[in-house]
Amino acid sequence: MAKPSEMTVDPAVRPAPRASARLKLATAGILILALYVITRPYLGLIHDARLYAVQAVNVWRPAALASDLYFRYGSQDGFSAYTAIYAPLVAALGVQGADLAAEMLGQILWLGSAAALAFGLFNKPREAIAALVGVILLRSSYGGEGIFQYAEPFATPRLFAEALALTAFSLALKRRRVLSALLIAVAGALHPLTALGAAGVILIAWAFTDRRAWMLIGAGAVIASLAIAFRIGPFARAWETFDPQWLAIVRRRCSFAFVGEWRWWDLWLAGAQISALCVAWRIASALERRLIAAVLTVTLAGLIVSLMGADAMRNVLIVNLQVWRVLWIAAVAANAFLAIIAVRLPRGACSWEFLAFALGSSALVRWLPESRVLEPFVLMLALAIVAAELSRGHRLGAPARAIAGIAFATAAVVFAWMLWYHLGHGFRVGRDMVELALAGAVFGLLWLQGRAFDSRMIAGAAALMLVGGAALADNQDDWNRFAVSPRVDPSLRAFVPVSGNIYWEGESGLLVLWFKLRQPDYYSCLQGSGAMFYRRTALDYDRRGSVLRGLNGADFVGGVGTLCDTKVDMTAVDPQGPSQVEGACRALPDLDTLILNRPVPGLKAVASWRAPTYLEGRLKDGSHVRLNTFYRYDCRPLRDQPPN
């Protein structure tokens, strides 16, 4: 019997080398697509997607929504060409169909652009695949309050602008600068804030090797200066500063726009992303170093300008531009290079194990949001160990390894406690765990590809992973489906007045009014997004919210790191008696109707309505709800009653 080392495989069975390489590359592509689908399921009309959808609706029915707080004093629609493209799609497919189509197209473009950039920047396919996995799997949020992330799982112009910017980076690497500039211009037309940082990175990277780039940078500075001097368009805001009243509202509602207002874990996250790029510099090629240097230069400049112009000078234009949002590029680059560091580090280095633990904790944030506070610290510590070993050229000594081991063991215990807490208090935990298991399986198959395993077996498993991801692709809740569907039940139409100012508690009611009934909503936290752009929006938003918070409803929250106002009584859920509702109606003479999630004790509702589905989930205050009956109260008769 032949020894194992002498055993051969029948040539008819073993794939040809080129065919095997093509099969491995195709399998890697399927696995990457599966990982992307698993980590970014379709969530329906959520987050800022609602704002862009209602802007499209407003194109066709401007009279119906003109009095809505979001549109009354001006909306963000004037800063982007996205609505002009999106509105015809909404008219053709409806809100629900247009949102799904835009989301699918945007995600396809984003993943394709990221893949093109990865394979254009890294010469080895193994490294390009690792970088893509890092970009997809690692924590994608950036900035304050965890609001923003790259490759968002909902349809906004940011998604398309990012995809165009990534493609522009790829073209710039190939020195196709004219086409790259055109794509940046299109990205700027869709979302100027996203494109601004991308343009800066491309220009700075070019300036490192070609002095002509400085001429373009200088010309851009001159044009911007002239626009400011002659007060052209939004550049006129450079002459404005926030007055104390406006500033107080904006700092409360849009605290993410001020770097000085960020929580310590947000600052740690930005520090970890910058640190990752600094460490990657030591193992990067000349081309990679130019890109890293450009990203670091523009990122640091954006943070400094934000601190000086927004936090210190209170300049309206700088606050509106949110130049710190160049961090989206730093986040993408950091995650890509974190994977590259892991691939290029010698396996004998003890820092590799610590870095692997940190990368695992970064990937876990997607399914364990409680860990976002600890994860940046763990990543910074791992990067410090990597930097120490790279500078020393050998493994850390035993005492240093022991101290690091204790720190990471402690972090592991904390993560385990967070997971236990999430399993007991999270929402849709079962689905989260299935997604996590699938993502882990996909990652495992990608790792096995580089080992001596049957490529055809892994290809078959990859196809199964893609099918599993597709089966979980629709993650929108029942209320979201109901609220944006075009069919209006006659009982709902009879329940909601066709005119007047209506406050429907919670963003669930906002969806029904905006997208099912095509009516304005009197107040929601989401409508305050325009507070930093329009003073009158901020003042009216504050006027309404300061009264309605006394109802202790679902629009109001508590604790740090929240954008919405807090309840007056943090222990209460909704009004506890008639006096609170009567007081709100008297304090807000322009309010006609309230629709609340629960009946008010001692006050008879004008009408009630039972929805065909349940509103279910976790509210902003952390409580769980499962409701399907809502209660209407009209303000006019309540105002006529003598106050108690």
XYZ file of C-alpha atoms in Angstrom, residues 74-352:
279
model
C -37.935 74.024 3.605
C -36.588 70.491 3.234
C -33.265 68.888 2.359
C -34.701 68.093 -1.059
C -33.089 71.225 -2.499
C -29.575 69.918 -1.850
C -29.808 66.789 -4.024
C -30.903 65.708 -7.488
C -31.955 62.327 -6.118
C -35.653 63.141 -5.854
C -35.846 64.119 -9.531
C -34.724 60.564 -10.382
C -36.539 58.771 -7.596
C -39.961 60.451 -7.944
C -40.781 58.896 -11.365
C -39.814 55.490 -9.945
C -42.209 56.016 -7.027
C -44.932 57.066 -9.454
C -44.381 53.927 -11.547
C -43.840 51.294 -8.836
C -45.380 52.844 -5.750
C -43.465 53.664 -2.579
C -42.907 50.053 -1.597
C -41.786 48.873 -5.032
C -39.571 51.890 -5.645
C -37.858 51.506 -2.276
C -37.118 47.825 -2.925
C -35.871 48.491 -6.466
C -33.634 51.360 -5.365
C -32.261 49.345 -2.466
C -31.405 46.331 -4.643
C -29.800 48.450 -7.359
C -27.822 50.495 -4.854
C -26.480 47.440 -3.044
C -25.466 45.747 -6.308
C -23.619 48.874 -7.411
C -21.972 49.259 -4.009
C -20.683 45.686 -3.834
C -19.509 45.766 -7.448
C -17.677 49.053 -6.890
C -16.035 47.771 -3.713
C -14.908 44.595 -5.503
C -13.445 46.571 -8.412
C -11.503 48.790 -6.000
C -10.228 45.849 -3.931
C -8.943 43.935 -6.951
C -7.486 47.131 -8.423
C -5.626 48.077 -5.244
C -4.376 44.676 -4.055
C -2.471 42.565 -6.570
C -3.051 39.185 -4.911
C -6.605 37.792 -5.266
C -6.326 36.358 -1.748
C -5.714 39.821 -0.321
C -8.434 41.437 -2.416
C -10.943 38.850 -1.183
C -9.810 39.384 2.418
C -10.220 43.148 2.058
C -13.740 42.683 0.681
C -14.655 40.394 3.562
C -13.341 42.997 5.999
C -15.377 45.760 4.376
C -18.542 43.644 4.409
C -18.283 41.957 7.791
C -16.585 44.438 10.114
C -18.372 47.296 11.844
C -19.510 49.804 9.221
C -20.719 52.685 11.407
C -18.887 55.980 11.814
C -19.357 59.344 13.464
C -21.545 60.328 16.382
C -24.437 58.373 17.916
C -23.934 55.401 15.548
C -26.432 56.927 13.111
C -24.446 56.601 9.909
C -22.841 53.615 8.278
C -21.473 52.931 4.843
C -23.414 50.610 2.526
C -26.569 51.330 4.506
C -29.297 48.647 4.314
C -31.892 51.139 3.045
C -32.314 53.317 -0.029
C -30.872 56.828 0.131
C -28.647 58.823 -2.242
C -25.733 58.128 0.124
C -25.704 54.511 -1.032
C -25.383 55.499 -4.690
C -22.930 58.334 -4.022
C -20.659 55.944 -2.108
C -20.772 53.404 -4.955
C -19.877 56.106 -7.480
C -17.045 57.337 -5.254
C -15.579 53.832 -4.883
C -15.680 53.425 -8.669
C -14.019 56.830 -9.005
C -11.219 55.600 -6.711
C -10.747 52.550 -8.958
C -10.535 54.730 -12.064
C -8.112 57.109 -10.358
C -5.815 54.155 -9.611
C -5.782 53.468 -13.358
C -5.118 57.186 -14.037
C -8.442 57.617 -15.809
C -8.880 60.926 -14.048
C -11.444 62.590 -16.314
C -13.923 59.742 -15.952
C -13.154 59.599 -12.227
C -13.950 63.324 -11.917
C -17.220 62.866 -13.813
C -18.329 60.136 -11.414
C -17.458 62.324 -8.420
C -19.517 65.118 -9.970
C -22.515 62.788 -10.345
C -22.031 61.594 -6.765
C -21.968 65.228 -5.653
C -25.231 65.912 -7.443
C -26.813 63.000 -5.579
C -25.292 63.623 -2.154
C -22.759 66.453 -1.805
C -21.690 65.532 1.737
C -20.665 62.016 0.690
C -18.862 63.147 -2.460
C -16.955 66.015 -0.829
C -14.580 63.803 1.122
C -14.126 61.401 -1.796
C -13.089 64.270 -4.064
C -10.585 65.413 -1.445
C -9.020 61.951 -1.121
C -8.618 61.560 -4.899
C -7.082 65.023 -5.276
C -4.667 64.614 -2.359
C -3.561 61.163 -3.551
C -2.956 62.609 -7.016
C -1.087 65.607 -5.567
C 1.471 63.273 -3.970
C 2.751 62.351 -7.460
C 1.653 65.203 -9.743
C 1.917 68.933 -9.029
C -0.925 69.682 -11.430
C -3.331 68.420 -8.796
C -2.428 71.385 -6.606
C -3.633 73.671 -9.383
C -7.047 71.990 -9.261
C -7.110 72.193 -5.471
C -6.266 75.888 -5.669
C -8.905 76.493 -8.339
C -11.509 74.759 -6.204
C -10.575 76.913 -3.221
C -10.893 80.075 -5.340
C -14.316 79.023 -6.675
C -15.553 78.242 -3.175
C -14.235 81.582 -1.907
C -16.011 83.460 -4.701
C -19.254 81.571 -4.015
C -18.983 82.543 -0.353
C -18.090 86.156 -1.159
C -21.051 86.569 -3.502
C -23.376 84.526 -1.277
C -24.244 82.033 -3.998
C -26.764 79.345 -3.031
C -25.951 77.434 0.149
C -22.540 79.152 0.380
C -24.361 82.201 1.742
C -24.674 80.227 4.976
C -20.948 80.775 5.545
C -21.879 84.269 6.774
C -24.385 82.915 9.304
C -23.900 81.672 12.848
C -26.383 79.876 15.066
C -28.052 82.080 17.628
C -28.254 80.584 21.152
C -31.874 79.429 20.852
C -31.385 77.736 17.495
C -28.054 76.251 18.560
C -29.535 74.694 21.697
C -32.198 72.919 19.640
C -29.712 71.715 17.024
C -27.236 70.473 19.630
C -30.026 68.441 21.213
C -31.690 67.108 18.055
C -28.619 66.827 15.788
C -25.792 66.327 18.271
C -24.038 64.020 15.799
C -23.165 67.139 13.736
C -20.823 68.392 16.478
C -17.677 66.345 17.077
C -17.387 67.856 20.552
C -20.790 66.348 21.430
C -19.837 62.777 20.525
C -19.809 60.126 23.230
C -16.496 58.671 24.260
C -17.164 55.411 22.425
C -17.796 57.363 19.190
C -14.434 59.079 19.601
C -12.792 55.736 20.345
C -14.297 54.332 17.154
C -12.886 57.190 15.061
C -9.545 56.720 16.830
C -9.576 52.985 16.084
C -10.280 53.604 12.389
C -7.448 56.140 12.159
C -5.121 53.843 14.129
C -5.863 50.944 11.766
C -4.708 53.035 8.825
C -1.576 54.142 10.687
C -0.627 50.541 11.494
C -1.407 49.438 7.927
C 1.106 52.018 6.682
C 3.954 49.877 8.049
C 3.075 46.861 5.897
C 1.638 48.656 2.855
C 3.022 48.977 -0.666
C 3.895 52.371 -2.165
C 0.506 52.666 -3.893
C -1.341 51.620 -0.753
C 0.623 54.141 1.293
C -0.409 56.994 -0.993
C -4.051 56.067 -0.555
C -3.668 55.682 3.215
C -1.917 59.037 3.478
C -4.638 60.749 1.437
C -7.422 59.235 3.546
C -5.684 60.187 6.785
C -4.998 63.739 5.569
C -8.586 64.388 4.499
C -10.057 62.676 7.574
C -7.979 64.670 10.041
C -8.664 67.873 8.111
C -12.405 67.145 8.209
C -12.369 66.559 11.963
C -10.324 69.719 12.621
C -12.529 71.884 10.395
C -15.616 70.458 12.121
C -14.252 71.178 15.597
C -13.234 74.716 14.680
C -16.080 75.718 12.367
C -19.009 73.890 13.965
C -18.201 73.429 17.658
C -16.171 76.594 18.216
C -17.437 79.104 15.639
C -21.037 77.765 15.290
C -20.882 78.445 11.554
C -24.085 77.354 9.815
C -22.390 76.241 6.575
C -19.776 74.102 8.367
C -22.440 72.478 10.531
C -24.584 71.798 7.451
C -21.655 70.375 5.458
C -20.759 67.952 8.287
C -17.246 67.617 6.873
C -16.440 65.026 9.533
C -18.494 62.631 7.412
C -15.378 61.939 5.370
C -15.063 59.269 8.068
C -17.133 56.991 5.830
C -14.059 56.617 3.621
C -11.818 56.085 6.636
C -14.213 53.376 7.875
C -14.163 51.527 4.536
C -10.371 51.836 4.222
C -9.766 50.833 7.849
C -11.858 47.669 7.561
C -10.172 46.699 4.300
C -6.688 47.219 5.727
C -7.529 45.474 8.999
C -8.119 42.346 6.935
C -4.872 42.989 5.031
C -2.958 43.341 8.297
C -4.378 40.014 9.468
C -3.344 38.337 6.198
C 0.167 39.808 6.107
C 1.094 39.403 9.763
C 3.389 36.428 10.414
C 1.488 33.684 12.185
C 4.241 33.448 14.772
C 3.340 36.879 16.103
C 1.238 36.784 19.238
C -0.487 39.957 17.998
C -2.244 37.889 15.307
